[in-house]
Coordinates of N, CA and C in Angstrom, one line a residue:
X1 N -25.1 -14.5 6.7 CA -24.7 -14.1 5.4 C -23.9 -12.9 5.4
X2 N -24.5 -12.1 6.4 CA -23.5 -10.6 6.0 C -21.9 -10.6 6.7
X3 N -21.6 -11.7 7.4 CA -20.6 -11.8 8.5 C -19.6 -12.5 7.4
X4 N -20.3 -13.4 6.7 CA -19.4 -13.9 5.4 C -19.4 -13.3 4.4
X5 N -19.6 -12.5 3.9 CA -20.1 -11.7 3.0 C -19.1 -10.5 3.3
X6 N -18.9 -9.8 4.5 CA -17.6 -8.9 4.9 C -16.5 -9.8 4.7
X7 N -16.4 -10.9 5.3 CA -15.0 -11.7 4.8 C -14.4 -12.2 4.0
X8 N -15.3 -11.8 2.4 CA -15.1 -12.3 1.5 C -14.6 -10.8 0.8
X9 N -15.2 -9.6 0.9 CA -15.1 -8.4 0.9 C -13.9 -8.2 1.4
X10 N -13.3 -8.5 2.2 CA -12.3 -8.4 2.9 C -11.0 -9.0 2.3
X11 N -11.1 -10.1 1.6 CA -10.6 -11.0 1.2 C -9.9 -10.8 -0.1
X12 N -11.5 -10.5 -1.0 CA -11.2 -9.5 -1.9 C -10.3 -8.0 -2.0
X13 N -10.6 -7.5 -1.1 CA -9.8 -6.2 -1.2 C -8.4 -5.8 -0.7
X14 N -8.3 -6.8 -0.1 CA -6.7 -7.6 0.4 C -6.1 -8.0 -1.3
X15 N -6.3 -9.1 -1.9 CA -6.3 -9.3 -3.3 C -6.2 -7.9 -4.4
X16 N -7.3 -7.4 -4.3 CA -6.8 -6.0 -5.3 C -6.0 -5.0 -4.7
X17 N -5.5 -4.8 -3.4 CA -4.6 -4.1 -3.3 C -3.5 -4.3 -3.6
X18 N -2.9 -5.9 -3.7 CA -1.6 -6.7 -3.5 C -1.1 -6.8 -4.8
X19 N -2.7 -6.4 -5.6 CA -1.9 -6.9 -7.3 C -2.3 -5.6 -8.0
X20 N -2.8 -4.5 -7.6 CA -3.3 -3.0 -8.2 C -4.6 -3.0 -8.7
X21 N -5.4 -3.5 -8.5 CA -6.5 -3.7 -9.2 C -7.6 -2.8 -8.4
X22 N -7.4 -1.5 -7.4 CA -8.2 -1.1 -7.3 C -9.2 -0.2 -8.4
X23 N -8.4 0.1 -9.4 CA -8.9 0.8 -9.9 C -9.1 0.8 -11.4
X24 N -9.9 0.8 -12.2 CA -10.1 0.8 -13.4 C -9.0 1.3 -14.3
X25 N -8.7 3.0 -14.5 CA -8.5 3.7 -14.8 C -7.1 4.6 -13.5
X26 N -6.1 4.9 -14.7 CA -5.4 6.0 -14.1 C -6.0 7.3 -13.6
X27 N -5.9 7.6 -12.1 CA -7.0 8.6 -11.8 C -6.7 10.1 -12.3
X28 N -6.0 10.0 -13.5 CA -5.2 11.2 -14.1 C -6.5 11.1 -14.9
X29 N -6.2 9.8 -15.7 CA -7.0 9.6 -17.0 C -8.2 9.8 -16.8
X30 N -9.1 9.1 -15.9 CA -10.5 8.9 -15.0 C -10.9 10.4 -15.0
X31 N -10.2 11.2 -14.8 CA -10.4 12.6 -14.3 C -11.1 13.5 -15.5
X32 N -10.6 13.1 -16.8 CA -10.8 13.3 -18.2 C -12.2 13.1 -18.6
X33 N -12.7 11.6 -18.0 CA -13.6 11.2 -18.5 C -15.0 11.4 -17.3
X34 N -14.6 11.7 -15.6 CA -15.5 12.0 -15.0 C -15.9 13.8 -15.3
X35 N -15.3 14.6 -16.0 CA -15.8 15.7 -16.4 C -16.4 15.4 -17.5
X36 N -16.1 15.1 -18.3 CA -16.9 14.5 -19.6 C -18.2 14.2 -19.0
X37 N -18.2 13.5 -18.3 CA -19.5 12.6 -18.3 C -20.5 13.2 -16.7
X38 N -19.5 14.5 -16.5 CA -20.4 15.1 -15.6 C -21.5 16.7 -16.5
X39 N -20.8 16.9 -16.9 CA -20.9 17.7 -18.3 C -22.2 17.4 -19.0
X40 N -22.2 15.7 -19.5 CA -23.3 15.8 -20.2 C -24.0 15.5 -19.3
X41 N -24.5 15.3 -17.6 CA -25.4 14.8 -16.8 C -25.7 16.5 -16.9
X42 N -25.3 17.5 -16.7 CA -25.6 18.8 -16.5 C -26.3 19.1 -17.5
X43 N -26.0 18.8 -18.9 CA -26.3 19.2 -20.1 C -27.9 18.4 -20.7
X44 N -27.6 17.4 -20.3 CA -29.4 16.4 -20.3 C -30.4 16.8 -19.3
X45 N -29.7 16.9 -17.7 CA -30.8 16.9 -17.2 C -31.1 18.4 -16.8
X46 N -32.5 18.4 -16.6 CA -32.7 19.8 -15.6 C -33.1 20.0 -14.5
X47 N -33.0 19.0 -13.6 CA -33.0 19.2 -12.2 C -31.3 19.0 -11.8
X48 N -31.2 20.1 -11.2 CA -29.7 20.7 -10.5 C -29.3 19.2 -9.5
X49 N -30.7 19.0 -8.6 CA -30.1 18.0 -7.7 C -30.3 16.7 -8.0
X50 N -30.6 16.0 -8.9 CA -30.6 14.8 -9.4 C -29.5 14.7 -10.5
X51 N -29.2 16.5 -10.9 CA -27.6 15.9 -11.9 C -26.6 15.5 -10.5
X52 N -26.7 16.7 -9.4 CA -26.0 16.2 -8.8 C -25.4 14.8 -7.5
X53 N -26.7 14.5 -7.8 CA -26.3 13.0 -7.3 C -26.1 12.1 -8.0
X54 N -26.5 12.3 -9.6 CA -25.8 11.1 -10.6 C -24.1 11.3 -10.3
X55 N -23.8 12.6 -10.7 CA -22.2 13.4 -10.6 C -21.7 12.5 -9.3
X56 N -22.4 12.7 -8.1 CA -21.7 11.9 -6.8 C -21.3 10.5 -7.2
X57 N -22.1 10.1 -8.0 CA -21.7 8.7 -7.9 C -20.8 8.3 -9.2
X58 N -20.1 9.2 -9.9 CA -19.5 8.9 -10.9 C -17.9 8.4 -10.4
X59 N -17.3 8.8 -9.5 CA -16.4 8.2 -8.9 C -16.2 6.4 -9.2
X60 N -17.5 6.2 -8.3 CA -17.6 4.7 -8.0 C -17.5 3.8 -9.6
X61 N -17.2 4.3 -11.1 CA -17.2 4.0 -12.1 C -15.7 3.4 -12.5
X62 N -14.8 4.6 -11.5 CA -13.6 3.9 -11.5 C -12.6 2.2 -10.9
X63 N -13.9 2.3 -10.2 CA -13.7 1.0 -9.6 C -13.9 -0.5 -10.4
X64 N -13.0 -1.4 -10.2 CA -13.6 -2.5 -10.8 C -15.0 -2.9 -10.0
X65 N -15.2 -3.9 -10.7 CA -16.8 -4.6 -10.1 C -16.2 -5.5 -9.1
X66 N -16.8 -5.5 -8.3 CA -16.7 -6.8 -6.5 C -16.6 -8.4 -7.7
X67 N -17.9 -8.5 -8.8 CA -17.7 -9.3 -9.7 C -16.5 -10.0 -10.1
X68 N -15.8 -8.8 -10.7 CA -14.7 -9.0 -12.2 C -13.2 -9.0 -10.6
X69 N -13.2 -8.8 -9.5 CA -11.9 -8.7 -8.9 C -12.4 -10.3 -8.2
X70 N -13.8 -11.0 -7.7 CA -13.9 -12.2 -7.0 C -13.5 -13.5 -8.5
X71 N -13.6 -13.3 -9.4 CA -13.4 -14.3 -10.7 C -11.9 -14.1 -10.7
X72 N -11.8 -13.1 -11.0 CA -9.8 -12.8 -10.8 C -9.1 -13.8 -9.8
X73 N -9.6 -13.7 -8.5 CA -9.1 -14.4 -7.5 C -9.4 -15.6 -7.6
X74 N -10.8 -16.3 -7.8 CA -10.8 -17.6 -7.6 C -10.5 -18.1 -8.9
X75 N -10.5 -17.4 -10.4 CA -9.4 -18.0 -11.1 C -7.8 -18.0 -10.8
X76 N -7.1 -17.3 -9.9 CA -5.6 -17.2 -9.4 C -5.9 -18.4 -8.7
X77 N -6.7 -19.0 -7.6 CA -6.6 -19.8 -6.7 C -7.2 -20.9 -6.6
X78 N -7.8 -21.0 -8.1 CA -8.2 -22.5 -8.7 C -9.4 -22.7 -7.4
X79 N -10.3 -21.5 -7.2 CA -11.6 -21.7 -6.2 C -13.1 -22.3 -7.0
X80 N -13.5 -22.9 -6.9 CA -14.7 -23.4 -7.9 C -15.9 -23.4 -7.2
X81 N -17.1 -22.8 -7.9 CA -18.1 -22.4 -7.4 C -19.6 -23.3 -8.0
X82 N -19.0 -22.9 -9.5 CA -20.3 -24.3 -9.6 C -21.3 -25.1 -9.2
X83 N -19.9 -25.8 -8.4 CA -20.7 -27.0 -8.1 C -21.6 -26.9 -7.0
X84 N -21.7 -25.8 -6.4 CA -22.6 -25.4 -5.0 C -23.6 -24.6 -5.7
X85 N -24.3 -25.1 -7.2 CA -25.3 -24.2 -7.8 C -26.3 -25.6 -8.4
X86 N -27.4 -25.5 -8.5 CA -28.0 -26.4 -9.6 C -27.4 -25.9 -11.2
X87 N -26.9 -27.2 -12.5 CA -26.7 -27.1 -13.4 C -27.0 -26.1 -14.3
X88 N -26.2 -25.4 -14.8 CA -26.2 -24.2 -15.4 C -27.0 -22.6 -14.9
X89 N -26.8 -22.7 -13.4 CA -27.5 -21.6 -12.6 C -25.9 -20.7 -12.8
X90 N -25.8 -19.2 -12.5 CA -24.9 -18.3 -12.8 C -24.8 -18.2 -11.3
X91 N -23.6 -17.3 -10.9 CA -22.8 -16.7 -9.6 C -24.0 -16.0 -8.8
X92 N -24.5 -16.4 -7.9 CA -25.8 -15.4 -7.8 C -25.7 -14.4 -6.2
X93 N -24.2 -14.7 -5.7 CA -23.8 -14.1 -4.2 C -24.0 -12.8 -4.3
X94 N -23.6 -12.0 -5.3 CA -23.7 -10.7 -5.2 C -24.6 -9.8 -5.5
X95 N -26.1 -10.4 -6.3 CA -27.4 -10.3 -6.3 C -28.2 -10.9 -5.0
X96 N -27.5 -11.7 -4.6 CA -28.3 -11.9 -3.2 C -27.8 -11.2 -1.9
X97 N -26.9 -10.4 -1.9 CA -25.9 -9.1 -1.2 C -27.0 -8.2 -1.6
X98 N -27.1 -7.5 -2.9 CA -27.7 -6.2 -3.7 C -28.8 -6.1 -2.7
X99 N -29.8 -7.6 -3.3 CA -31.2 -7.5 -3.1 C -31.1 -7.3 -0.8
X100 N -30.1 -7.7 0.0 CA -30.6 -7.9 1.3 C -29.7 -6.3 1.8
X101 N -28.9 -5.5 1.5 CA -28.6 -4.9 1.5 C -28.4 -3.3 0.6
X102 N -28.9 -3.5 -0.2 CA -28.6 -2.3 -1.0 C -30.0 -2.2 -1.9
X103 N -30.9 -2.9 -2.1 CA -32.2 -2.7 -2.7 C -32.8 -3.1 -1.7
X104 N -32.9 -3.3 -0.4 CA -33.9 -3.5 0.7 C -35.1 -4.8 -0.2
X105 N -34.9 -5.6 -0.5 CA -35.6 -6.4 -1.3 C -36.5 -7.9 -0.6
X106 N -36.8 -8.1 -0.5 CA -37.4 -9.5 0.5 C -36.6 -10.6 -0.7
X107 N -36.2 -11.6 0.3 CA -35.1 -12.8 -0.6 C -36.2 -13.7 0.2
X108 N -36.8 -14.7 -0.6 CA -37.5 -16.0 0.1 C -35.9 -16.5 1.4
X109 N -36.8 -16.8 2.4 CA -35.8 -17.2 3.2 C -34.9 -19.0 3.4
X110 N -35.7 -19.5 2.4 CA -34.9 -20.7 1.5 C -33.8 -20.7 0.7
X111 N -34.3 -19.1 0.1 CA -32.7 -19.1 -0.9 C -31.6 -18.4 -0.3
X112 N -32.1 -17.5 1.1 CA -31.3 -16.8 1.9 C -30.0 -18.0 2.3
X113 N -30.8 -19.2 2.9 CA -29.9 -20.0 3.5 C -29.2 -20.8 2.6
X114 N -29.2 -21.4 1.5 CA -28.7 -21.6 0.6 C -27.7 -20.8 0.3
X115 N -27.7 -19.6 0.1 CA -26.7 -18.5 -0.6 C -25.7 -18.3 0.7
X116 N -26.4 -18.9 2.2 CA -25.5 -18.4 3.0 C -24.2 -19.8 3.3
X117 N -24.8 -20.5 3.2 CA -24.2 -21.8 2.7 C -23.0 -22.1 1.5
X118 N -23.6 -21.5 0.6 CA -22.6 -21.1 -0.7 C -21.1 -20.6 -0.1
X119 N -21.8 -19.2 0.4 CA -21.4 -18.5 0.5 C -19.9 -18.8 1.4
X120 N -20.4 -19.5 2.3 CA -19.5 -20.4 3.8 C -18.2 -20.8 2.7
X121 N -19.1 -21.6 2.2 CA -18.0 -23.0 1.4 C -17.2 -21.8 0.2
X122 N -17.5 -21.1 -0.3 CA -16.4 -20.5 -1.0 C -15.5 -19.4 0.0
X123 N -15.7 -18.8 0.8 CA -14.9 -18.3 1.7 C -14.1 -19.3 2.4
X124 N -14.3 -20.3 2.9 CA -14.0 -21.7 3.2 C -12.4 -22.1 2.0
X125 N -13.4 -22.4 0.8 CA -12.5 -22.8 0.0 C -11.5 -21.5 -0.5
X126 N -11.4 -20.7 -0.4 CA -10.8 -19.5 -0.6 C -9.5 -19.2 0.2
X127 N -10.1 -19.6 1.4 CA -8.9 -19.2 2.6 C -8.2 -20.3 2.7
X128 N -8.7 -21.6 2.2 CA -7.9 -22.9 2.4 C -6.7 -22.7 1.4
X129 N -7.3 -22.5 -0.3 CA -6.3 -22.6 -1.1 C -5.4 -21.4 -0.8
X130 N -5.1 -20.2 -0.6 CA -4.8 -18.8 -0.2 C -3.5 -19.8 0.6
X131 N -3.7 -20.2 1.8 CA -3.1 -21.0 2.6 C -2.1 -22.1 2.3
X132 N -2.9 -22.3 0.8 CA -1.8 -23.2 0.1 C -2.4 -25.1 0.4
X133 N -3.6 -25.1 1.0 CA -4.3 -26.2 1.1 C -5.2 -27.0 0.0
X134 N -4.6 -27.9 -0.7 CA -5.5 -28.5 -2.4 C -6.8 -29.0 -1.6
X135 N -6.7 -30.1 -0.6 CA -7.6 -30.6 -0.5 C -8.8 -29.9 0.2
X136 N -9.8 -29.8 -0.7 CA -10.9 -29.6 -0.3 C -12.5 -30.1 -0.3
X137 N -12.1 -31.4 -0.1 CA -13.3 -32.2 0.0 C -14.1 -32.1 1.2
X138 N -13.7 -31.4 2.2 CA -14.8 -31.1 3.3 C -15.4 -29.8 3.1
X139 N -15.2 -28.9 2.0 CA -15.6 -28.3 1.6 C -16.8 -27.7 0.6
X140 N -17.8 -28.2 0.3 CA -19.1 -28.3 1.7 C -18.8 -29.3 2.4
X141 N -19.3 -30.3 3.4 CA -19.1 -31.3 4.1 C -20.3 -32.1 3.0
X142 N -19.8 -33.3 3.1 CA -21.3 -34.5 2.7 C -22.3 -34.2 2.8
X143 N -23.0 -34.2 2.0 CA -24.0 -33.9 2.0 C -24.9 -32.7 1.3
X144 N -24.3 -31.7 1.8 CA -24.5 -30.4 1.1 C -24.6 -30.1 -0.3
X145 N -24.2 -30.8 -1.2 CA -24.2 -30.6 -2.5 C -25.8 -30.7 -2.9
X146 N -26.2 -31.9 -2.6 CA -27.5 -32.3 -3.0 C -28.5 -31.1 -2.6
X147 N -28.2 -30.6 -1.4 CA -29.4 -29.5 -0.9 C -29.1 -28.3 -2.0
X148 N -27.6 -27.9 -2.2 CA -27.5 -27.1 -2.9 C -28.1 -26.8 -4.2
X149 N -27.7 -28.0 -4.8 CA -27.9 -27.8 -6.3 C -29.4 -28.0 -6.7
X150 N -30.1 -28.4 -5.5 CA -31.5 -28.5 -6.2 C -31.9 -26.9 -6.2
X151 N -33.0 -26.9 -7.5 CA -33.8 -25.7 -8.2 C -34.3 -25.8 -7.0
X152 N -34.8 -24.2 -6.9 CA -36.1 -23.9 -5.7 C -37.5 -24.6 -6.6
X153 N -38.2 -24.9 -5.6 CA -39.7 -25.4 -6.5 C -40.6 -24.7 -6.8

């Protein structure tokens, strides 16, 4: 998971560099609004070092979401994800990133493999069309749909 998961990250951030999308905000403008909003963390809270680690993290506001720049791309490259979900299930790679890396979380290890699976086939389908390749019917291989899209029990 995390080996595909840097290459999609990778992939991504290749993508927002090429078309400017690192950043939300002009870091003139950004500048305006991270004192603003450092200001009132000073002004609400009263522990000095818990304002100052909200303050640290107000940077990371300027950035777009890993979200809103992977939709960008696989709507530019006609990438489809869907269908490697059970019916009406949402995008769930980057909560299953959060939870194994960044909230230390236990992920049942059924959905780990599933998500790592997803995961393959849209990096897969990603680098194919990038490439300039439509066909992508081995993209999961046969079979794989069915394991996918079923609910966990």
């Amino acid at each position: 998971f995390a080996l595909y998961f840097l290459a999609l990250e990778k992939l991504k951030d290749i993508y927002a560099l090429n078309r400017g999308l690192e950043y939300n905000l002009q870091r003139k403008n950004f500048e305006k609004i991270k004192e603003a909003l450092g200001a009132m963390i000073d002004q609400k809270l009263t522990s000095a070092t818990t304002a100052e680690s909200l303050k640290a993290k107000l940077i990371e506001l300027n950035r777009p979401s890993l979200k809103t720049i992977l939709f960008k791309m696989f709507d530019e490259y006609s990438v489809h994800w869907k269908d490697l979900y059970p019916p009406k299930r949402p995008f769930t790679l980057i909560n299953a990133r959060d939870r194994l890396f960044h909230r230390s979380e236990k992920i049942n290890p059924g959905d780990l493999i599933k998500e790592t699976h997803r995961l393959k086939f849209i990096v897969e389908r990603l680098i194919l069309k990038m490439l300039g390749w439509d066909d992508l019917s081995h993209a999961p291989y046969k079979g794989w749909h069915g394991f996918l899209q079923k609910a966990r029990e």
